[in-house]
Coordinates of C-alpha atoms in Angstrom, one line a residue:
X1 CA 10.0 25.0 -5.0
X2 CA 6.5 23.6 -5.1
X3 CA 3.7 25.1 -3.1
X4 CA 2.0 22.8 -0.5
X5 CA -1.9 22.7 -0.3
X6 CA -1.2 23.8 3.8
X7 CA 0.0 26.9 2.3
X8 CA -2.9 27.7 0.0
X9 CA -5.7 27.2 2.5
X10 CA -3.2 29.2 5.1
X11 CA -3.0 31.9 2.6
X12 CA -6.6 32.1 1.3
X13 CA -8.7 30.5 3.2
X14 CA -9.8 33.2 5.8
X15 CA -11.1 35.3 3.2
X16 CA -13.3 32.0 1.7
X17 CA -14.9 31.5 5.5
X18 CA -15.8 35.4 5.6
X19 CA -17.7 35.1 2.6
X20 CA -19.0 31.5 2.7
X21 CA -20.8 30.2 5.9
X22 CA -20.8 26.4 6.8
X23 CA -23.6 24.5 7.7
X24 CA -22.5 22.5 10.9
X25 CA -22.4 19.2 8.8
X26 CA -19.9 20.7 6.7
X27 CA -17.6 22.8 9.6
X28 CA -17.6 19.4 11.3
X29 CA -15.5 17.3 8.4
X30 CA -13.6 20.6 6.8
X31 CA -12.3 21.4 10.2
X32 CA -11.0 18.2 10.6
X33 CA -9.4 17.7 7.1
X34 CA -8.2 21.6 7.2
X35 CA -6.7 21.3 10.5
X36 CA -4.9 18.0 9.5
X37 CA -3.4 19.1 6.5
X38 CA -2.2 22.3 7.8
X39 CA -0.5 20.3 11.1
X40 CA 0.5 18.2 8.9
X41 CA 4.3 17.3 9.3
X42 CA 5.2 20.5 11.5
X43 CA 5.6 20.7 15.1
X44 CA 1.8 21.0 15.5
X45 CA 1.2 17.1 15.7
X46 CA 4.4 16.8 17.7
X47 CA 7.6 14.4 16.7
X48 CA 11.2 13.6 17.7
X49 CA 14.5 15.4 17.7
X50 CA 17.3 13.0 16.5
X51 CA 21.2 13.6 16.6
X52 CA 23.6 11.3 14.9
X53 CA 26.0 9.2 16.6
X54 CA 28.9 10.0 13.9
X55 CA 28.7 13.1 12.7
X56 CA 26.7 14.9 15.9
X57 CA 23.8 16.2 12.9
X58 CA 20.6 17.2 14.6
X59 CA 17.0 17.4 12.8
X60 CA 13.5 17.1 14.1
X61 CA 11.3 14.6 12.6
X62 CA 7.4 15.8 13.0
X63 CA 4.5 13.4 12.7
X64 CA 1.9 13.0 9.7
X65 CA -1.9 13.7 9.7
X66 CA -3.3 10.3 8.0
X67 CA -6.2 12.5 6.5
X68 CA -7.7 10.5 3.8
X69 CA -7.8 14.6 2.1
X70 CA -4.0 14.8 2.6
X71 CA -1.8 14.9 -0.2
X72 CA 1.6 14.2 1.9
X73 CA 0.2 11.0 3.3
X74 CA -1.5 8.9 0.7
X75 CA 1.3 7.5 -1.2
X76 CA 2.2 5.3 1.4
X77 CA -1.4 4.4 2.3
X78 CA -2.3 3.3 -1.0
X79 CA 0.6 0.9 -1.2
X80 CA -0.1 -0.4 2.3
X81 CA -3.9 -0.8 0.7
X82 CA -2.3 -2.4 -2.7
X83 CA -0.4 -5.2 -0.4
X84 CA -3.6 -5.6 1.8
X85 CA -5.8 -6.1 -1.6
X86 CA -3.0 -8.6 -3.0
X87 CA -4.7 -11.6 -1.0
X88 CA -7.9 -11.0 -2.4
X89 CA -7.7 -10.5 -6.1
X90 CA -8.3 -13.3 -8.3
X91 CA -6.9 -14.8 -11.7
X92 CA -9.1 -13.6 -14.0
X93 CA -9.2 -10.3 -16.2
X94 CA -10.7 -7.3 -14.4
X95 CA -12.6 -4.8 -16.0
X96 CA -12.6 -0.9 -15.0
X97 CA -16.0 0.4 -15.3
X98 CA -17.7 3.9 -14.1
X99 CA -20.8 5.5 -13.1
X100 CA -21.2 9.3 -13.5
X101 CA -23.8 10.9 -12.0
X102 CA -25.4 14.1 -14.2
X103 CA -24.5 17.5 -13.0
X104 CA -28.0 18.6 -12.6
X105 CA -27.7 16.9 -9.3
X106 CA -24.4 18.8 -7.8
X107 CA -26.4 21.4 -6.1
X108 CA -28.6 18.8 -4.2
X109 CA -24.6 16.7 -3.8
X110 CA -23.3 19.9 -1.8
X111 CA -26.5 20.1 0.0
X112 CA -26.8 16.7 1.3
X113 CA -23.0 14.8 0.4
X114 CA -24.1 12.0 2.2
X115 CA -27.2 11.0 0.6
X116 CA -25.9 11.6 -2.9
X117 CA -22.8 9.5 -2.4
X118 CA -24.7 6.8 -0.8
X119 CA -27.6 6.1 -3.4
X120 CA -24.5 6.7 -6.0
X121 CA -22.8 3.5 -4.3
X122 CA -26.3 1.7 -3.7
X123 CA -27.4 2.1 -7.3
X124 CA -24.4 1.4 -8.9
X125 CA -23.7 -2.0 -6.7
X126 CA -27.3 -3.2 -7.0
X127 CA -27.2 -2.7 -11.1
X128 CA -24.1 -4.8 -10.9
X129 CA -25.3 -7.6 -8.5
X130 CA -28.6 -7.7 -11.2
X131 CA -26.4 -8.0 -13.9
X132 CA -23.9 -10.8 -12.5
X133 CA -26.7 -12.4 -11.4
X134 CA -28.9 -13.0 -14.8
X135 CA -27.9 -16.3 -16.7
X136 CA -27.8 -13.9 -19.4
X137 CA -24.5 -12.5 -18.9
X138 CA -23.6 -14.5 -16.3
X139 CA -25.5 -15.8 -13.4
X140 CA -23.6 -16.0 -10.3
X141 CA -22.3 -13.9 -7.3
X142 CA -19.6 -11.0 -8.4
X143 CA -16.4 -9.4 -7.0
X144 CA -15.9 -5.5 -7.4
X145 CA -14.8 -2.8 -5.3
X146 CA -16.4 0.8 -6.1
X147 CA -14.1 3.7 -5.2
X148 CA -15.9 7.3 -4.9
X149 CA -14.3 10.3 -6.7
X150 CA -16.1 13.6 -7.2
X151 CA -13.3 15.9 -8.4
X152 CA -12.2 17.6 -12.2
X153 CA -8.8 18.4 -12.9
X154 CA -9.5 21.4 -12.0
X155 CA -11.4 20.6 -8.6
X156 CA -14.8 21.2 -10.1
X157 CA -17.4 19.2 -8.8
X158 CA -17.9 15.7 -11.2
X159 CA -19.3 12.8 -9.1
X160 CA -18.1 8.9 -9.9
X161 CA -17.4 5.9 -8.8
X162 CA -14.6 4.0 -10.2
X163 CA -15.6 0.2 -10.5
X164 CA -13.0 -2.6 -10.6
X165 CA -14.6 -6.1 -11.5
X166 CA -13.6 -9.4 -11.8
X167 CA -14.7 -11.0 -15.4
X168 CA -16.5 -13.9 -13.9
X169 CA -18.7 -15.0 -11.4
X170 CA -19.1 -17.8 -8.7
X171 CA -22.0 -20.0 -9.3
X172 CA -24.5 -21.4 -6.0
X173 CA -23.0 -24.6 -6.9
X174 CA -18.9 -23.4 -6.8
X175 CA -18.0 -23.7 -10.2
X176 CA -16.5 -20.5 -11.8
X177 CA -19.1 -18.8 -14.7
X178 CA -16.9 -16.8 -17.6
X179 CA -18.5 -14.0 -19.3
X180 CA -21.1 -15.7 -21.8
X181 CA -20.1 -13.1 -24.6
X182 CA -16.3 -12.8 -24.3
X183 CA -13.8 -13.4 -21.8
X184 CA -13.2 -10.0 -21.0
X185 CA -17.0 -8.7 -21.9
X186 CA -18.8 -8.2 -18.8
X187 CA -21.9 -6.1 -19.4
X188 CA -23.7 -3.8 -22.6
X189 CA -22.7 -0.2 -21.3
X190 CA -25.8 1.1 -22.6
X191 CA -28.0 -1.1 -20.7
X192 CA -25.9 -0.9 -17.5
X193 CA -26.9 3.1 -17.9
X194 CA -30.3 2.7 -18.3
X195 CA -30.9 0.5 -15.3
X196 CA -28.0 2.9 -13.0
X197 CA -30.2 5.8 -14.0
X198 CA -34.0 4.5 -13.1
X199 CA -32.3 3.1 -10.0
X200 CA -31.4 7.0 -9.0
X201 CA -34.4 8.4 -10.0
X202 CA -36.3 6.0 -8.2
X203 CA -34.5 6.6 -4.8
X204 CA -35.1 10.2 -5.2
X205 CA -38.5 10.4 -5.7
X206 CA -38.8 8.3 -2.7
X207 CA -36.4 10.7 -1.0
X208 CA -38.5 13.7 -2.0
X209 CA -42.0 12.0 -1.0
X210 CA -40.6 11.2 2.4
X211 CA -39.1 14.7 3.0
X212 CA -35.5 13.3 3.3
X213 CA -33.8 15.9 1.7
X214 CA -34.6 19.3 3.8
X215 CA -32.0 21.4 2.5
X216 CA -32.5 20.3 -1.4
X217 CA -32.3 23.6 -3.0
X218 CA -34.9 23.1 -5.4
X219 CA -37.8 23.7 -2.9
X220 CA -40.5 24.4 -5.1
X221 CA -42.3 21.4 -6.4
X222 CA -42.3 22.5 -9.2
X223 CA -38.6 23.2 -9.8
X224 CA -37.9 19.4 -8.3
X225 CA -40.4 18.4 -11.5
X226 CA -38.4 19.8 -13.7
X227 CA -35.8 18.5 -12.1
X228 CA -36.4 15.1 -12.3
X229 CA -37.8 15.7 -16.1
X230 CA -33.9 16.7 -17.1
X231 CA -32.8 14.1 -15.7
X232 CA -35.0 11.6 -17.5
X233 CA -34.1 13.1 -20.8
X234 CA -30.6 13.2 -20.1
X235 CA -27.7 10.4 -21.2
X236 CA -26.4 9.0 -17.9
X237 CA -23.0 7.6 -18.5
X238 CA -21.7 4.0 -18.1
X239 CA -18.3 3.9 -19.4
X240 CA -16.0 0.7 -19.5
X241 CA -12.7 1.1 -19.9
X242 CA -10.0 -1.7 -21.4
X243 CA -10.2 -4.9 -19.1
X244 CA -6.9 -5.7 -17.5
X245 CA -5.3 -9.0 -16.9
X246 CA -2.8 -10.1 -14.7
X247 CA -2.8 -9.2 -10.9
X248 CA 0.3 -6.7 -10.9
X249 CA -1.5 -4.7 -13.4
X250 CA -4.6 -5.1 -11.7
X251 CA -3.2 -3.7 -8.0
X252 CA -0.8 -1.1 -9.2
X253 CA -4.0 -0.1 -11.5
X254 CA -6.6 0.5 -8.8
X255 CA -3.8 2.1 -5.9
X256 CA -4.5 4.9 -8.1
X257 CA -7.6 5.0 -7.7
X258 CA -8.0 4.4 -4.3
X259 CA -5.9 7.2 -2.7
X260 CA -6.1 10.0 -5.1
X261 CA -6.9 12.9 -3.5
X262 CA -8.6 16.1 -5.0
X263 CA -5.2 17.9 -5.5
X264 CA -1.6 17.1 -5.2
X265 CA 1.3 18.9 -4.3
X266 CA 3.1 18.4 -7.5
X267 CA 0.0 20.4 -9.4
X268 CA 0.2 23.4 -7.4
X269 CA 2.8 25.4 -9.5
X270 CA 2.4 28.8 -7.3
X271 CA 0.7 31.1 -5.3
X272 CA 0.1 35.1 -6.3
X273 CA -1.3 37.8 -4.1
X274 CA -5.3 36.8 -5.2
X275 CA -4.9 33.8 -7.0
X276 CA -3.7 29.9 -7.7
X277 CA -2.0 28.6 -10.3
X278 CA -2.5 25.2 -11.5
X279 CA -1.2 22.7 -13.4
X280 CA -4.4 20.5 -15.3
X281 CA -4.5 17.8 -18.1
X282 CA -5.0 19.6 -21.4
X283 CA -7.9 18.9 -24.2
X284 CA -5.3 17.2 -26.2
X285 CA -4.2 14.6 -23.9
X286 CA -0.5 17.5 -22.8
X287 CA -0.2 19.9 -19.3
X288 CA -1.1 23.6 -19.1
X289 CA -1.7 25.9 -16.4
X290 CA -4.9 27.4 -15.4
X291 CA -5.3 30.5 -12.8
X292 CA -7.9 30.1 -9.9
X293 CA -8.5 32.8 -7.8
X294 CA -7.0 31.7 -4.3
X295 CA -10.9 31.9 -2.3
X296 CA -12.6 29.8 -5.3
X297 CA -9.8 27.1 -5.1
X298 CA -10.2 27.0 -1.4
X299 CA -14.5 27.1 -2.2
X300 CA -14.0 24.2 -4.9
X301 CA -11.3 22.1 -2.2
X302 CA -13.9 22.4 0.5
X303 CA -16.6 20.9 -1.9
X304 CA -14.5 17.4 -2.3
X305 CA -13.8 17.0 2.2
X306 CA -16.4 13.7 2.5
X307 CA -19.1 13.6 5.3
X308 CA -17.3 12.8 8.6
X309 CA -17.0 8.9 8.7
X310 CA -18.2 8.1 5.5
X311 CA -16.1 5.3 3.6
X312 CA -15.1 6.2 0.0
X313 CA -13.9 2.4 -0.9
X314 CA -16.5 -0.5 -0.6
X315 CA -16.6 -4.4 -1.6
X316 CA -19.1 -5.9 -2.7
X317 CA -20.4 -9.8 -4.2
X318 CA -17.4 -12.7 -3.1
X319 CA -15.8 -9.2 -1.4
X320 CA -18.6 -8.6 1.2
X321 CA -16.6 -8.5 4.5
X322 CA -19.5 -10.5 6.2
X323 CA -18.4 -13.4 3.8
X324 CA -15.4 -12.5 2.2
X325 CA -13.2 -15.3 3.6
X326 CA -15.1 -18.3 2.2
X327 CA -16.4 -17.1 -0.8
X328 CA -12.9 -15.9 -1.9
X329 CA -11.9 -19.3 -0.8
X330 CA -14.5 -21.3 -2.9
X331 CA -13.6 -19.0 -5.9
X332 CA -9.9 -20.1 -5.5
X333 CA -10.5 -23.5 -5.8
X334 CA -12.8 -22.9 -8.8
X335 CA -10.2 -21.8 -10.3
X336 CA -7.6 -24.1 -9.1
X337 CA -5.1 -21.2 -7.7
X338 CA -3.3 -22.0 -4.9
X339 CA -4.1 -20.4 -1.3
X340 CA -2.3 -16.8 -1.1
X341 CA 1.1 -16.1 1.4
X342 CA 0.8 -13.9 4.1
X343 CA 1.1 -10.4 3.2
X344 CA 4.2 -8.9 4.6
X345 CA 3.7 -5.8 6.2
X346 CA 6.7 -2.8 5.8
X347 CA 8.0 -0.7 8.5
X348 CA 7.9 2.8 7.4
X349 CA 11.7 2.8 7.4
X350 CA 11.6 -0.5 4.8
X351 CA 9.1 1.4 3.0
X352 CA 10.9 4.6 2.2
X353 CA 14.0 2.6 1.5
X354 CA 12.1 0.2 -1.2
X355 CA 10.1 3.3 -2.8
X356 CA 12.0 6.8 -2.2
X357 CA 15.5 4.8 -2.2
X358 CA 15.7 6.7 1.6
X359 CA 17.6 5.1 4.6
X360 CA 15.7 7.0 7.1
X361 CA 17.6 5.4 10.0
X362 CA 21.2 6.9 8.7
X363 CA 22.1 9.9 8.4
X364 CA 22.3 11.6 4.9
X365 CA 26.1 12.9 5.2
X366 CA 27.8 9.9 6.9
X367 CA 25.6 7.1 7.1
X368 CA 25.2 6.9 10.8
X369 CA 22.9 5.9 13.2
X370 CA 19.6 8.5 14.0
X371 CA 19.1 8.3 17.9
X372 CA 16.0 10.0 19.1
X373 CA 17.2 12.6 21.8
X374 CA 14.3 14.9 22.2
X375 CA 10.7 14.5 22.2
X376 CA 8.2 17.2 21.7
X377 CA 3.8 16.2 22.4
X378 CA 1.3 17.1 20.1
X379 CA -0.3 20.4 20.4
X380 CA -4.2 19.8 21.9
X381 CA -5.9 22.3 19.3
X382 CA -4.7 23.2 16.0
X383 CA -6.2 26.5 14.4
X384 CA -7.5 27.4 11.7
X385 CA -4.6 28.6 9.4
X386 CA -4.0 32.2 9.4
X387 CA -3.4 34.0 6.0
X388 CA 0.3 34.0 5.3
X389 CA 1.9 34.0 1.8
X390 CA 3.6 30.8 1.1
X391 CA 7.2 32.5 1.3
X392 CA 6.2 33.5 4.8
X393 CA 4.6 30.5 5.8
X394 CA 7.8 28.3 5.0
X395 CA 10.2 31.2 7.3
X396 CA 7.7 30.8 10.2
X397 CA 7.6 26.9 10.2
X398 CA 11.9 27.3 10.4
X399 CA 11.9 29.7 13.1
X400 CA 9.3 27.9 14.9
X401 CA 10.8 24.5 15.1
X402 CA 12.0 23.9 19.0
X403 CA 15.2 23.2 20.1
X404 CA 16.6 20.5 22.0
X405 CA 16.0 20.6 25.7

């Protein structure tokens, strides 16, 4: 039986907040995500009781969370997102490229998220727009979306952004520009990091004159110097992976990108008395299992909950939302497709039954109809999870479901 996440920060997570303090920033968005993902599914956010009409079967039916940190609930947002995205992709190769940011700069990333994870996404998308934009590669107006991760396999901190862009540009006069070098060549890696990089160290130098950065842990001039020397001498890293053709590929691709959370259930193989184990890609390409001990997986979990409101997928170039609609119409009839269907939207219930294979309007055992008979409101507050072991935690949630009125 596979642990949930719920469980881990129920069962550890008491002992990380009497050791660690929170600044107020930080309470704000792990409250949220922590209380969400323990309520998540249990009679905390409320649901329905349903009885069959054949059979008389009764079960309760509790609501989800939709936190983007959730592991239960992004499966079915990121297909949602992949049949929202269909409309807007064109047909061209795409190209998968990513910007890493040096780990000299995670201390200053868990001091201030925010500004790190913006000047990431403003550095990254200016270098590209500079790029598309020179006749040299070539000379037009792109179409990317970047896509924030900041997570190892083992929930270290790593900070990226995933890039998906179209191999081609839209010129000022409509026609379509291909790649000068290749079809599928976009950009020189090496020259993509060197402008990424100068771009960064240029924003924060203007953050540290202007005192932006109060809580930078590197107070000392000095130490900020030094600093910013190691991060001149370093390699910053461009990779671009194998361009992809075809818009199936292209979608199911980047839904995997887009709603990947930190951890998933599925990696969680169990919970001892002090620690996590977890399941992690190996050196050679396999699966083994690494032990965590429970309060430093809860301490490297809390380190990937984003600022509260901040947007970890952006558009940029013909995908701009201020212009998106005519430019993505102009660079359709560049390329002579024809004008896309509407996207059909699925219930949930035509959802599960395309994906999982799951009816969930009949019953299981004799294919009758679910009729709601019971409702039960959402409780106000949800607290912070209390330290229960996950054996414990699964017997409570049964005992504690209501029964019908």
């Amino acid at each position: 039986m596979s642990v949930s996440l719920a469980e881990v920060l129920a069962h550890f997570g008491p002992r990380y907040l009497a050791a660690h303090g929170l600044s107020r920033a930080q309470a704000k968005a792990c409250r949220s995500a922590w209380r969400a993902i323990a309520a998540c599914r249990t009679p905390a956010l409320g649901g329905q009781q349903l009885a069959c009409d054949g059979c008389g079967a009764t079960q309760w039916r509790w609501h989800s969370c939709r936190n983007r940190h959730c592991p239960r609930c992004q499966k079915q947002a990121a297909d949602a997102w992949r049949r929202a995205r269909s409309a807007e992709l064109l047909e061209v190769p795409y190209a998968h490229l990513v910007f890493t940011l040096p780990h000299e700069l995670n201390a200053l990333a868990r001091a201030h998220p925010r500004w790190v994870y913006e000047t990431l996404f403003g550095c990254a998308a200016a270098t590209l727009n500079e790029f598309a934009a020179n006749p040299r590669w070539l000379g037009g107006r792109p179409s990317f979306t970047l896509v924030l991760h900041t997570w190892t396999q083992d929930l270290r901190l790593h900070i990226h952004a995933h890039v998906l862009m179209a191999c081609g540009a839209l010129a000022a006069d409509g026609r379509w520009i291909v790649p000068r070098r290749a079809e599928r060549f976009l950009f020189p890696v090496r020259a993509l990091s060197r402008v990424f990089a100068g771009k960064f160290r240029a924003a924060l130098r203007t953050a540290e004159h202007d005192g932006t950065l109060p809580q930078d842990p590197l107070a000392a001039v000095g130490e900020r110097q030094r600093r910013m020397q190691r991060l001149t001498e370093k390699d910053w890293i461009v990779y671009a992976k194998t361009p992809l053709a075809g818009p199936a590929a292209v979608l199911d691709y980047l839904a995997r990108y887009t709603h990947r959370t930190a951890i998933g259930h599925e990696r969680i193989v169990a919970v001892c008395d002090d620690a996590v184990r977890l399941r992690v890609r190996g050196d050679g390409g396999g699966k083994k299992t690494v032990r965590i001990d429970g309060a430093e997986f809860v301490g490297r979990f809390v380190q990937h909950v984003l600022p509260a409101g901040f947007k970890r997928i952006r558009h940029y170039g013909l995908l701009a939302p201020a212009h998106k609609t005519r430019c993505l119409a102009q660079a359709r009839a560049a390329l002579a497709m024809p004008a896309p269907n509407p996207i059909a939207q699925d219930s949930v219930a035509a959802f599960m039954r395309r994906v999982a294979g799951i009816d969930l309007e009949r019953c299981p055992h004799c294919q009758g109809r679910w009729r709601s008979i019971a409702l039960l409101a959402p409780q106000r507050t949800t607290p912070w999870p209390r330290p229960v072991s996950a054996q414990r935690s699964a017997a409570a949630q049964t005992a504690a479901q209501p029964q019908a009125p």
